PDB file of C-alpha atoms in Angstrom:
ATOM      1  CA  MET A   1     -62.617  62.110 127.736  1.00  0.00           C
ATOM      2  CA  ALA A   2     -65.711  63.985 127.131  1.00  0.00           C
ATOM      3  CA  PRO A   3     -64.753  66.658 124.378  1.00  0.00           C
ATOM      4  CA  THR A   4     -65.143  70.199 125.395  1.00  0.00           C
ATOM      5  CA  SER A   5     -68.721  71.752 124.789  1.00  0.00           C
ATOM      6  CA  LYS A   6     -68.464  74.541 122.527  1.00  0.00           C
ATOM      7  CA  LEU A   7     -70.655  77.699 122.695  1.00  0.00           C
ATOM      8  CA  SER A   8     -70.273  78.718 119.121  1.00  0.00           C
ATOM      9  CA  LEU A   9     -68.019  77.511 116.654  1.00  0.00           C
ATOM     10  CA  GLY A  10     -64.597  77.861 117.516  1.00  0.00           C
ATOM     11  CA  ILE A  11     -65.575  79.156 121.276  1.00  0.00           C
ATOM     12  CA  LYS A  12     -65.054  76.620 123.817  1.00  0.00           C
ATOM     13  CA  LYS A  13     -67.273  76.655 126.995  1.00  0.00           C
ATOM     14  CA  ALA A  14     -64.509  75.881 129.464  1.00  0.00           C
ATOM     15  CA  SER A  15     -61.154  77.951 129.868  1.00  0.00           C
ATOM     16  CA  ARG A  16     -57.862  76.224 128.564  1.00  0.00           C
ATOM     17  CA  SER A  17     -56.978  75.935 132.390  1.00  0.00           C
ATOM     18  CA  HIS A  18     -60.162  74.580 133.386  1.00  0.00           C
ATOM     19  CA  ALA A  19     -60.161  72.115 130.703  1.00  0.00           C
ATOM     20  CA  TYR A  20     -56.702  71.103 131.592  1.00  0.00           C
ATOM     21  CA  HIS A  21     -57.699  70.200 134.747  1.00  0.00           C
ATOM     22  CA  ARG A  22     -60.527  68.590 133.578  1.00  0.00           C
ATOM     23  CA  ARG A  23     -58.968  66.167 131.375  1.00  0.00           C
ATOM     24  CA  GLY A  24     -56.435  65.054 133.813  1.00  0.00           C
ATOM     25  CA  LEU A  25     -53.595  66.016 131.926  1.00  0.00           C
ATOM     26  CA  TRP A  26     -52.101  66.955 135.024  1.00  0.00           C
ATOM     27  CA  ALA A  27     -52.548  63.344 136.574  1.00  0.00           C
ATOM     28  CA  ILE A  28     -50.426  61.755 133.401  1.00  0.00           C
ATOM     29  CA  LYS A  29     -47.813  64.096 133.955  1.00  0.00           C
ATOM     30  CA  ALA A  30     -47.431  63.573 137.646  1.00  0.00           C
ATOM     31  CA  LYS A  31     -47.440  59.748 136.223  1.00  0.00           C
ATOM     32  CA  HIS A  32     -44.424  59.999 133.758  1.00  0.00           C
ATOM     33  CA  GLY A  33     -42.439  61.812 135.895  1.00  0.00           C
ATOM     34  CA  GLY A  34     -43.544  65.473 135.456  1.00  0.00           C
ATOM     35  CA  ALA A  35     -43.624  65.584 131.323  1.00  0.00           C
ATOM     36  CA  PHE A  36     -46.523  64.421 128.958  1.00  0.00           C
ATOM     37  CA  PRO A  37     -45.680  61.442 127.263  1.00  0.00           C
ATOM     38  CA  LYS A  38     -44.519  61.734 123.721  1.00  0.00           C
ATOM     39  CA  ALA A  39     -45.564  59.031 120.850  1.00  0.00           C
ATOM     40  CA  GLU A  40     -42.370  57.741 118.800  1.00  0.00           C
ATOM     41  CA  LYS A  41     -42.164  59.352 115.501  1.00  0.00           C
ATOM     42  CA  PRO A  42     -42.227  56.608 112.973  1.00  0.00           C
ATOM     43  CA  ALA A  43     -38.551  56.241 111.169  1.00  0.00           C
ATOM     44  CA  ALA A  44     -38.634  58.546 108.123  1.00  0.00           C
ATOM     45  CA  VAL A  45     -39.460  56.999 105.105  1.00  0.00           C
ATOM     46  CA  ALA A  46     -36.643  57.587 102.419  1.00  0.00           C
ATOM     47  CA  ASP A  47     -37.961  58.974  99.093  1.00  0.00           C
ATOM     48  CA  ALA A  48     -39.018  56.526  97.035  1.00  0.00           C
ATOM     49  CA  LYS A  49     -36.710  56.465  93.897  1.00  0.00           C
ATOM     50  CA  PHE A  50     -39.451  55.804  91.379  1.00  0.00           C
ATOM     51  CA  TYR A  51     -42.919  56.918  91.308  1.00  0.00           C
ATOM     52  CA  PRO A  52     -45.500  55.042  88.738  1.00  0.00           C
ATOM     53  CA  ALA A  53     -46.963  57.384  86.686  1.00  0.00           C
ATOM     54  CA  ASP A  54     -50.610  55.876  87.066  1.00  0.00           C
ATOM     55  CA  ASP A  55     -52.178  54.634  90.527  1.00  0.00           C
ATOM     56  CA  VAL A  56     -52.604  51.298  89.675  1.00  0.00           C
ATOM     57  CA  LYS A  57     -54.191  49.099  92.484  1.00  0.00           C
ATOM     58  CA  PRO A  58     -52.359  45.834  93.181  1.00  0.00           C
ATOM     59  CA  ARG A  59     -54.278  43.087  91.468  1.00  0.00           C
ATOM     60  CA  LYS A  60     -55.608  40.684  94.481  1.00  0.00           C
ATOM     61  CA  PRO A  61     -55.239  36.906  93.490  1.00  0.00           C
ATOM     62  CA  SER A  62     -58.501  35.202  93.594  1.00  0.00           C
ATOM     63  CA  THR A  63     -60.113  33.749  97.039  1.00  0.00           C
ATOM     64  CA  ARG A  64     -62.822  31.846  95.323  1.00  0.00           C
ATOM     65  CA  LYS A  65     -62.596  28.425  95.854  1.00  0.00           C
ATOM     66  CA  PRO A  66     -65.011  26.361  93.484  1.00  0.00           C
ATOM     67  CA  LYS A  67     -67.728  24.350  95.031  1.00  0.00           C
ATOM     68  CA  PRO A  68     -67.575  20.532  94.707  1.00  0.00           C
ATOM     69  CA  THR A  69     -69.655  19.168  92.069  1.00  0.00           C
ATOM     70  CA  LYS A  70     -73.467  18.322  93.079  1.00  0.00           C
ATOM     71  CA  LEU A  71     -73.777  14.735  92.554  1.00  0.00           C
ATOM     72  CA  ARG A  72     -77.538  13.986  91.095  1.00  0.00           C
ATOM     73  CA  SER A  73     -79.950  12.631  93.412  1.00  0.00           C
ATOM     74  CA  SER A  74     -80.754   9.896  90.731  1.00  0.00           C
ATOM     75  CA  ILE A  75     -77.216   8.851  90.677  1.00  0.00           C
ATOM     76  CA  THR A  76     -76.118   6.337  93.772  1.00  0.00           C
ATOM     77  CA  PRO A  77     -73.597   4.031  94.333  1.00  0.00           C
ATOM     78  CA  GLY A  78     -74.389   0.779  92.553  1.00  0.00           C
ATOM     79  CA  THR A  79     -76.641   2.315  89.799  1.00  0.00           C
ATOM     80  CA  VAL A  80     -76.374   1.521  86.474  1.00  0.00           C
ATOM     81  CA  LEU A  81     -75.728   4.534  83.727  1.00  0.00           C
ATOM     82  CA  ILE A  82     -75.823   4.614  80.396  1.00  0.00           C
ATOM     83  CA  LEU A  83     -73.124   6.427  78.684  1.00  0.00           C
ATOM     84  CA  LEU A  84     -73.570   9.086  76.044  1.00  0.00           C
ATOM     85  CA  ALA A  85     -70.552   9.849  74.146  1.00  0.00           C
ATOM     86  CA  GLY A  86     -67.029   8.602  73.995  1.00  0.00           C
ATOM     87  CA  ARG A  87     -65.622   5.342  73.337  1.00  0.00           C
ATOM     88  CA  PHE A  88     -67.926   3.267  75.212  1.00  0.00           C
ATOM     89  CA  MET A  89     -71.434   5.369  74.070  1.00  0.00           C
ATOM     90  CA  GLY A  90     -74.309   3.340  74.542  1.00  0.00           C
ATOM     91  CA  LYS A  91     -72.620   1.048  77.311  1.00  0.00           C
ATOM     92  CA  ARG A  92     -74.380   0.538  80.467  1.00  0.00           C
ATOM     93  CA  VAL A  93     -72.196   0.475  83.463  1.00  0.00           C
ATOM     94  CA  VAL A  94     -72.186   0.602  87.268  1.00  0.00           C
ATOM     95  CA  PHE A  95     -71.624   3.582  89.381  1.00  0.00           C
ATOM     96  CA  LEU A  96     -69.260   3.256  92.083  1.00  0.00           C
ATOM     97  CA  LYS A  97     -68.329   6.753  93.667  1.00  0.00           C
ATOM     98  CA  GLN A  98     -67.837  10.194  92.664  1.00  0.00           C
ATOM     99  CA  LEU A  99     -64.393  11.173  93.195  1.00  0.00           C
ATOM    100  CA  LYS A 100     -62.987  14.434  94.261  1.00  0.00           C
ATOM    101  CA  SER A 101     -62.575  15.919  90.824  1.00  0.00           C
ATOM    102  CA  GLY A 102     -66.560  15.522  90.529  1.00  0.00           C
ATOM    103  CA  LEU A 103     -66.150  12.843  88.005  1.00  0.00           C
ATOM    104  CA  LEU A 104     -67.750   9.756  88.452  1.00  0.00           C
ATOM    105  CA  LEU A 105     -65.617   6.590  89.096  1.00  0.00           C
ATOM    106  CA  VAL A 106     -67.383   3.395  86.803  1.00  0.00           C
ATOM    107  CA  THR A 107     -66.673   0.141  85.903  1.00  0.00           C
ATOM    108  CA  GLY A 108     -68.191  -2.185  83.132  1.00  0.00           C
ATOM    109  CA  PRO A 109     -67.768  -4.911  84.827  1.00  0.00           C
ATOM    110  CA  PHE A 110     -64.620  -5.138  82.339  1.00  0.00           C
ATOM    111  CA  LYS A 111     -65.652  -8.636  82.027  1.00  0.00           C
ATOM    112  CA  ILE A 112     -69.202  -8.483  81.001  1.00  0.00           C
ATOM    113  CA  ASN A 113     -69.146  -5.194  78.493  1.00  0.00           C
ATOM    114  CA  GLY A 114     -65.490  -4.401  78.069  1.00  0.00           C
ATOM    115  CA  VAL A 115     -65.616  -1.124  80.174  1.00  0.00           C
ATOM    116  CA  PRO A 116     -62.681  -0.641  82.271  1.00  0.00           C
ATOM    117  CA  ILE A 117     -62.522   1.135  85.623  1.00  0.00           C
ATOM    118  CA  ARG A 118     -62.908   4.634  84.586  1.00  0.00           C
ATOM    119  CA  ARG A 119     -63.942   7.929  84.863  1.00  0.00           C
ATOM    120  CA  VAL A 120     -66.718   9.850  83.352  1.00  0.00           C
ATOM    121  CA  ASN A 121     -68.259  13.175  83.392  1.00  0.00           C
ATOM    122  CA  GLN A 122     -71.919  13.450  85.257  1.00  0.00           C
ATOM    123  CA  THR A 123     -72.896  15.197  82.148  1.00  0.00           C
ATOM    124  CA  TYR A 124     -72.349  12.687  79.655  1.00  0.00           C
ATOM    125  CA  VAL A 125     -74.353  10.067  81.396  1.00  0.00           C
ATOM    126  CA  ILE A 126     -78.304   8.787  81.946  1.00  0.00           C
ATOM    127  CA  ALA A 127     -79.054   7.211  85.325  1.00  0.00           C
ATOM    128  CA  THR A 128     -81.282   4.539  84.880  1.00  0.00           C
ATOM    129  CA  SER A 129     -83.392   3.039  88.209  1.00  0.00           C
ATOM    130  CA  THR A 130     -81.605  -0.020  88.037  1.00  0.00           C
ATOM    131  CA  LYS A 131     -79.161  -0.298  91.092  1.00  0.00           C
ATOM    132  CA  VAL A 132     -77.027  -3.160  91.887  1.00  0.00           C
ATOM    133  CA  ASP A 133     -75.846  -3.760  95.272  1.00  0.00           C
ATOM    134  CA  THR A 134     -71.909  -2.598  95.693  1.00  0.00           C
ATOM    135  CA  SER A 135     -71.376  -2.837  99.369  1.00  0.00           C
ATOM    136  CA  CYS A 136     -69.195  -5.459  98.844  1.00  0.00           C
ATOM    137  CA  VAL A 137     -66.879  -3.327  96.424  1.00  0.00           C
ATOM    138  CA  ASN A 138     -63.956  -1.436  98.031  1.00  0.00           C
ATOM    139  CA  VAL A 139     -63.369   1.798  96.071  1.00  0.00           C
ATOM    140  CA  GLU A 140     -61.460   3.617  98.632  1.00  0.00           C
ATOM    141  CA  LYS A 141     -58.250   3.613  96.630  1.00  0.00           C
ATOM    142  CA  PHE A 142     -59.288   4.701  93.560  1.00  0.00           C
ATOM    143  CA  ASP A 143     -58.626   8.479  92.922  1.00  0.00           C
ATOM    144  CA  ASP A 144     -57.863  11.302  90.704  1.00  0.00           C
ATOM    145  CA  SER A 145     -54.128  10.428  90.986  1.00  0.00           C
ATOM    146  CA  TYR A 146     -54.624   6.923  89.857  1.00  0.00           C
ATOM    147  CA  PHE A 147     -55.375   8.236  86.362  1.00  0.00           C
ATOM    148  CA  ALA A 148     -53.110  10.517  85.792  1.00  0.00           C
ATOM    149  CA  ARG A 149     -51.018  10.204  82.486  1.00  0.00           C
ATOM    150  CA  ASP A 150     -47.328   9.097  83.116  1.00  0.00           C
ATOM    151  CA  LYS A 151     -45.158  11.746  82.605  1.00  0.00           C
ATOM    152  CA  LYS A 152     -43.041  10.928  79.610  1.00  0.00           C
ATOM    153  CA  LYS A 153     -39.242  10.828  80.782  1.00  0.00           C
ATOM    154  CA  LYS A 154     -37.151  12.965  78.162  1.00  0.00           C
ATOM    155  CA  ALA A 155     -34.112  10.854  77.539  1.00  0.00           C
ATOM    156  CA  LYS A 156     -31.229  12.818  75.676  1.00  0.00           C
ATOM    157  CA  LYS A 157     -31.301  11.305  72.455  1.00  0.00           C
ATOM    158  CA  THR A 158     -27.800  10.400  70.273  1.00  0.00           C
ATOM    159  CA  GLU A 159     -27.939  10.790  66.487  1.00  0.00           C
ATOM    160  CA  GLY A 160     -28.346   7.177  66.397  1.00  0.00           C
ATOM    161  CA  GLU A 161     -31.058   6.698  68.956  1.00  0.00           C
ATOM    162  CA  LEU A 162     -33.167   9.534  67.449  1.00  0.00           C
ATOM    163  CA  PHE A 163     -35.006   7.075  65.039  1.00  0.00           C
ATOM    164  CA  GLU A 164     -34.987   4.214  67.676  1.00  0.00           C
ATOM    165  CA  THR A 165     -36.606   5.952  70.392  1.00  0.00           C
ATOM    166  CA  GLU A 166     -40.027   6.154  68.985  1.00  0.00           C
ATOM    167  CA  LYS A 167     -40.814   2.324  69.086  1.00  0.00           C
ATOM    168  CA  GLU A 168     -40.305   2.589  73.106  1.00  0.00           C
ATOM    169  CA  ALA A 169     -43.009   4.238  73.842  1.00  0.00           C
ATOM    170  CA  THR A 170     -45.209   0.966  75.328  1.00  0.00           C
ATOM    171  CA  LYS A 171     -48.787   1.367  75.846  1.00  0.00           C
ATOM    172  CA  ASP A 172     -49.598  -1.647  77.870  1.00  0.00           C
ATOM    173  CA  LEU A 173     -51.898  -1.429  80.947  1.00  0.00           C
ATOM    174  CA  PRO A 174     -49.580  -2.089  84.295  1.00  0.00           C
ATOM    175  CA  VAL A 175     -50.195  -4.866  85.774  1.00  0.00           C
ATOM    176  CA  PHE A 176     -51.564  -3.206  89.109  1.00  0.00           C
ATOM    177  CA  LYS A 177     -54.399  -1.875  86.899  1.00  0.00           C
ATOM    178  CA  LYS A 178     -55.352  -5.252  85.716  1.00  0.00           C
ATOM    179  CA  ASP A 179     -55.281  -6.710  89.298  1.00  0.00           C
ATOM    180  CA  ASP A 180     -57.398  -3.816  90.356  1.00  0.00           C
ATOM    181  CA  GLN A 181     -59.517  -4.174  87.821  1.00  0.00           C
ATOM    182  CA  LYS A 182     -60.110  -7.874  88.860  1.00  0.00           C
ATOM    183  CA  ALA A 183     -60.702  -7.209  92.420  1.00  0.00           C
ATOM    184  CA  VAL A 184     -63.356  -4.842  91.853  1.00  0.00           C
ATOM    185  CA  ASP A 185     -64.971  -6.915  89.717  1.00  0.00           C
ATOM    186  CA  ALA A 186     -64.781 -10.130  91.053  1.00  0.00           C
ATOM    187  CA  GLU A 187     -67.450  -9.086  93.962  1.00  0.00           C
ATOM    188  CA  LEU A 188     -69.654  -7.020  91.238  1.00  0.00           C
ATOM    189  CA  ILE A 189     -70.030  -9.791  89.266  1.00  0.00           C
ATOM    190  CA  LYS A 190     -71.254 -12.234  91.691  1.00  0.00           C
ATOM    191  CA  ALA A 191     -73.986  -9.585  92.779  1.00  0.00           C
ATOM    192  CA  ILE A 192     -74.828  -9.114  89.348  1.00  0.00           C
ATOM    193  CA  GLU A 193     -75.594 -12.408  88.380  1.00  0.00           C
ATOM    194  CA  ALA A 194     -78.043 -12.940  91.543  1.00  0.00           C
ATOM    195  CA  VAL A 195     -79.927 -10.851  89.668  1.00  0.00           C
ATOM    196  CA  PRO A 196     -81.919 -12.480  86.582  1.00  0.00           C
ATOM    197  CA  ASP A 197     -81.196 -10.876  83.155  1.00  0.00           C
ATOM    198  CA  LEU A 198     -78.909  -8.328  84.797  1.00  0.00           C
ATOM    199  CA  LYS A 199     -75.653  -9.584  83.124  1.00  0.00           C
ATOM    200  CA  SER A 200     -76.948  -9.881  79.566  1.00  0.00           C
ATOM    201  CA  TYR A 201     -78.946  -6.060  80.207  1.00  0.00           C
ATOM    202  CA  LEU A 202     -75.442  -4.705  81.220  1.00  0.00           C
ATOM    203  CA  GLY A 203     -73.770  -6.395  78.259  1.00  0.00           C
ATOM    204  CA  ALA A 204     -76.291  -4.798  75.901  1.00  0.00           C
ATOM    205  CA  ARG A 205     -75.822  -1.120  74.673  1.00  0.00           C
ATOM    206  CA  PHE A 206     -78.481   1.197  74.813  1.00  0.00           C
ATOM    207  CA  SER A 207     -79.599   2.821  71.406  1.00  0.00           C
ATOM    208  CA  LEU A 208     -82.499   4.705  70.217  1.00  0.00           C
ATOM    209  CA  ARG A 209     -85.073   3.262  67.527  1.00  0.00           C
ATOM    210  CA  ASP A 210     -87.734   4.892  65.172  1.00  0.00           C
ATOM    211  CA  GLY A 211     -90.327   6.391  67.135  1.00  0.00           C
ATOM    212  CA  ASP A 212     -88.309   6.371  70.345  1.00  0.00           C
ATOM    213  CA  LYS A 213     -88.857   9.799  72.169  1.00  0.00           C
ATOM    214  CA  PRO A 214     -86.260  10.643  74.479  1.00  0.00           C
ATOM    215  CA  HIS A 215     -88.276  13.214  76.522  1.00  0.00           C
ATOM    216  CA  GLU A 216     -91.091  10.459  77.121  1.00  0.00           C
ATOM    217  CA  MET A 217     -88.721   7.834  78.339  1.00  0.00           C
ATOM    218  CA  VAL A 218     -88.202   7.057  81.945  1.00  0.00           C
ATOM    219  CA  PHE A 219     -85.174   5.610  82.336  1.00  0.00           C
TER     220      PHE A 219
ATOM    221  CA  MET B   1     -67.018  11.188  63.267  1.00  0.00           C
ATOM    222  CA  VAL B   2     -67.027   7.298  64.287  1.00  0.00           C
ATOM    223  CA  LYS B   3     -63.462   6.338  63.481  1.00  0.00           C
ATOM    224  CA  GLY B   4     -63.987   2.856  61.487  1.00  0.00           C
ATOM    225  CA  ARG B   5     -65.918   1.334  64.484  1.00  0.00           C
ATOM    226  CA  THR B   6     -66.864  -2.204  63.927  1.00  0.00           C
ATOM    227  CA  GLY B   7     -69.492  -3.792  66.028  1.00  0.00           C
ATOM    228  CA  GLN B   8     -72.651  -2.668  67.093  1.00  0.00           C
ATOM    229  CA  ARG B   9     -73.799   0.900  65.952  1.00  0.00           C
ATOM    230  CA  VAL B  10     -75.727   2.660  68.328  1.00  0.00           C
ATOM    231  CA  ARG B  11     -78.229   5.751  67.560  1.00  0.00           C
ATOM    232  CA  LEU B  12     -77.525   8.158  70.917  1.00  0.00           C
ATOM    233  CA  TYR B  13     -78.940  11.379  69.259  1.00  0.00           C
ATOM    234  CA  VAL B  14     -82.126  12.446  68.063  1.00  0.00           C
ATOM    235  CA  ARG B  15     -82.542  13.146  64.283  1.00  0.00           C
ATOM    236  CA  GLY B  16     -83.767  16.768  63.415  1.00  0.00           C
ATOM    237  CA  THR B  17     -84.347  18.374  60.190  1.00  0.00           C
ATOM    238  CA  ILE B  18     -83.145  22.044  59.650  1.00  0.00           C
ATOM    239  CA  LEU B  19     -85.958  24.318  58.715  1.00  0.00           C
ATOM    240  CA  GLY B  20     -84.170  27.129  57.936  1.00  0.00           C
ATOM    241  CA  TYR B  21     -83.014  30.402  59.586  1.00  0.00           C
ATOM    242  CA  LYS B  22     -84.867  32.864  62.138  1.00  0.00           C
ATOM    243  CA  ARG B  23     -86.736  35.172  60.089  1.00  0.00           C
ATOM    244  CA  SER B  24     -89.722  37.303  59.557  1.00  0.00           C
ATOM    245  CA  LYS B  25     -91.228  37.994  56.267  1.00  0.00           C
ATOM    246  CA  SER B  26     -88.583  40.129  54.683  1.00  0.00           C
ATOM    247  CA  ASN B  27     -85.782  39.371  56.870  1.00  0.00           C
ATOM    248  CA  GLN B  28     -83.484  36.482  58.155  1.00  0.00           C
ATOM    249  CA  TYR B  29     -81.378  36.230  60.897  1.00  0.00           C
ATOM    250  CA  GLU B  30     -78.430  33.816  60.037  1.00  0.00           C
ATOM    251  CA  THR B  31     -77.167  33.617  63.625  1.00  0.00           C
ATOM    252  CA  THR B  32     -80.327  31.314  64.834  1.00  0.00           C
ATOM    253  CA  SER B  33     -81.360  28.232  62.745  1.00  0.00           C
ATOM    254  CA  LEU B  34     -84.824  26.852  63.398  1.00  0.00           C
ATOM    255  CA  VAL B  35     -84.862  22.902  63.705  1.00  0.00           C
ATOM    256  CA  GLN B  36     -87.574  20.605  63.973  1.00  0.00           C
ATOM    257  CA  ILE B  37     -86.810  17.823  65.958  1.00  0.00           C
ATOM    258  CA  GLU B  38     -88.292  14.042  65.349  1.00  0.00           C
ATOM    259  CA  GLY B  39     -91.135  13.663  67.656  1.00  0.00           C
ATOM    260  CA  VAL B  40     -91.436  16.487  69.522  1.00  0.00           C
ATOM    261  CA  ASN B  41     -94.665  18.250  68.795  1.00  0.00           C
ATOM    262  CA  THR B  42     -95.600  20.828  71.764  1.00  0.00           C
ATOM    263  CA  LYS B  43     -93.594  23.838  73.443  1.00  0.00           C
ATOM    264  CA  GLU B  44     -93.674  21.585  76.422  1.00  0.00           C
ATOM    265  CA  ASP B  45     -91.647  18.662  74.838  1.00  0.00           C
ATOM    266  CA  VAL B  46     -88.769  21.096  74.042  1.00  0.00           C
ATOM    267  CA  ALA B  47     -88.124  21.555  77.568  1.00  0.00           C
ATOM    268  CA  TRP B  48     -86.269  18.476  78.008  1.00  0.00           C
ATOM    269  CA  TYR B  49     -84.154  19.620  74.759  1.00  0.00           C
ATOM    270  CA  CYS B  50     -82.986  22.904  75.433  1.00  0.00           C
ATOM    271  CA  GLY B  51     -79.537  22.780  76.129  1.00  0.00           C
ATOM    272  CA  LYS B  52     -78.943  19.602  74.477  1.00  0.00           C
ATOM    273  CA  ARG B  53     -75.849  19.866  71.880  1.00  0.00           C
ATOM    274  CA  MET B  54     -76.446  19.245  68.122  1.00  0.00           C
ATOM    275  CA  ALA B  55     -74.271  18.530  65.721  1.00  0.00           C
ATOM    276  CA  TYR B  56     -74.582  19.369  61.900  1.00  0.00           C
ATOM    277  CA  ILE B  57     -72.673  16.851  59.817  1.00  0.00           C
ATOM    278  CA  TYR B  58     -71.672  17.515  56.054  1.00  0.00           C
ATOM    279  CA  LYS B  59     -69.020  16.284  53.843  1.00  0.00           C
ATOM    280  CA  ALA B  60     -66.217  18.006  52.187  1.00  0.00           C
ATOM    281  CA  LYS B  61     -63.840  17.136  48.891  1.00  0.00           C
ATOM    282  CA  THR B  62     -60.666  17.690  50.907  1.00  0.00           C
ATOM    283  CA  LYS B  63     -59.662  15.706  54.112  1.00  0.00           C
ATOM    284  CA  SER B  64     -59.160  17.594  57.105  1.00  0.00           C
ATOM    285  CA  SER B  65     -58.097  15.857  60.132  1.00  0.00           C
ATOM    286  CA  GLY B  66     -58.077  12.452  58.365  1.00  0.00           C
ATOM    287  CA  THR B  67     -61.666  12.467  57.305  1.00  0.00           C
ATOM    288  CA  HIS B  68     -63.839  13.995  54.644  1.00  0.00           C
ATOM    289  CA  TYR B  69     -66.642  14.551  57.380  1.00  0.00           C
ATOM    290  CA  ARG B  70     -66.657  17.622  58.807  1.00  0.00           C
ATOM    291  CA  CYS B  71     -69.084  19.202  61.689  1.00  0.00           C
ATOM    292  CA  ILE B  72     -70.431  22.293  63.096  1.00  0.00           C
ATOM    293  CA  TRP B  73     -71.288  22.151  66.384  1.00  0.00           C
ATOM    294  CA  GLY B  74     -74.526  23.746  68.193  1.00  0.00           C
ATOM    295  CA  LYS B  75     -77.181  23.647  71.132  1.00  0.00           C
ATOM    296  CA  VAL B  76     -80.557  24.133  71.981  1.00  0.00           C
ATOM    297  CA  THR B  77     -81.562  27.049  72.821  1.00  0.00           C
ATOM    298  CA  ARG B  78     -85.135  27.571  72.762  1.00  0.00           C
ATOM    299  CA  PRO B  79     -88.579  26.712  71.582  1.00  0.00           C
ATOM    300  CA  HIS B  80     -89.762  28.510  68.635  1.00  0.00           C
ATOM    301  CA  GLY B  81     -93.620  28.887  68.664  1.00  0.00           C
ATOM    302  CA  ASN B  82     -95.914  26.339  69.819  1.00  0.00           C
ATOM    303  CA  SER B  83     -95.535  23.109  67.877  1.00  0.00           C
ATOM    304  CA  GLY B  84     -92.322  21.688  68.868  1.00  0.00           C
ATOM    305  CA  VAL B  85     -89.772  23.908  66.723  1.00  0.00           C
ATOM    306  CA  VAL B  86     -86.749  24.562  68.319  1.00  0.00           C
ATOM    307  CA  ARG B  87     -84.200  27.598  67.888  1.00  0.00           C
ATOM    308  CA  ALA B  88     -80.572  26.702  67.647  1.00  0.00           C
ATOM    309  CA  LYS B  89     -77.260  28.270  67.580  1.00  0.00           C
ATOM    310  CA  PHE B  90     -74.074  26.709  66.387  1.00  0.00           C
ATOM    311  CA  LYS B  91     -70.640  27.839  66.260  1.00  0.00           C
ATOM    312  CA  SER B  92     -70.855  29.151  63.280  1.00  0.00           C
ATOM    313  CA  ASN B  93     -73.807  30.023  61.220  1.00  0.00           C
ATOM    314  CA  LEU B  94     -75.095  27.036  59.535  1.00  0.00           C
ATOM    315  CA  PRO B  95     -74.902  27.300  55.591  1.00  0.00           C
ATOM    316  CA  PRO B  96     -77.728  27.744  53.594  1.00  0.00           C
ATOM    317  CA  GLU B  97     -77.531  24.641  51.748  1.00  0.00           C
ATOM    318  CA  SER B  98     -78.377  23.059  55.374  1.00  0.00           C
ATOM    319  CA  MET B  99     -81.595  23.662  54.783  1.00  0.00           C
ATOM    320  CA  GLY B 100     -83.732  20.941  54.749  1.00  0.00           C
ATOM    321  CA  ARG B 101     -81.050  18.740  55.875  1.00  0.00           C
ATOM    322  CA  LYS B 102     -80.526  16.649  59.164  1.00  0.00           C
ATOM    323  CA  VAL B 103     -78.682  17.531  62.235  1.00  0.00           C
ATOM    324  CA  ARG B 104     -77.934  15.321  64.689  1.00  0.00           C
ATOM    325  CA  VAL B 105     -79.347  16.687  68.702  1.00  0.00           C
ATOM    326  CA  PHE B 106     -77.502  14.624  71.034  1.00  0.00           C
ATOM    327  CA  MET B 107     -78.750  13.318  74.605  1.00  0.00           C
ATOM    328  CA  TYR B 108     -76.112  15.193  76.198  1.00  0.00           C
ATOM    329  CA  PRO B 109     -75.601  17.478  78.874  1.00  0.00           C
ATOM    330  CA  SER B 110     -78.379  15.060  80.419  1.00  0.00           C
ATOM    331  CA  SER B 111     -79.735  16.169  83.511  1.00  0.00           C
ATOM    332  CA  ILE B 112     -81.618  12.603  84.030  1.00  0.00           C
TER     333      ILE B 112
END
């Protein structure tokens, strides 16, 4: 209902009975059997036993979700990449796909340059303009959990075994990983051999020589 | 440092020379070093190197982490002047012995 208008501060234009009639309070009362409906009082809150000394805002967990890593436009499936650091630095490898974590999935292929199916960070890679046809390769099964480290089982050791268990840790690659490597590389190598010189190109390592200026190079 | 790598050795860094600290005539500011990168001669060329990591490698008498070689990591921050000299900041300030010695400027983080 519209508020009662005021003539001045504290002085209403309409009289009490006039306002009562205008607001229709008589109709509300009639609807509820003669009495004005009273709102239920909320249950009395028990006195808190503990009042913290300072008013501290409870910390809210962050709802920020990191964005997926943007793939450089120069990197497409089949691009030959040069690894810049790590065990295989200088090697030219074939890019397969970007994993959900943002890392790039690459393979040597293993037979050509010894680089297995591996993950690599985009910033440690130079994309060349050379491309290999990877349409025949199926990389659906590879994701970050494929590369997760095996959790070591903590076996209870007795005194005698304490000295023996150190030799138990075997670092052989599980057979299914070797098979995956062969499966991915089989088709790739055929595509690579179709292009003249590409196989020896992938087998050779990149290196800077005297007089080389990377800022002027076109990769 | 390379751990006994057999086979081909590849250089994936550009050589640089440490010229000294950022300074004016009578004051020097050791938190920033000046580096001359080989083959870089203009301010425009330096843009490619900005942000690239660099390592100052030196030898020490005692072994740490299994090797006598030690390293201070840093990065190229900005050009210095018009002629290709570069300012660099390292994790800890470079020692004065480094003046005139080599530094490795790597090609990562790469944006090519």
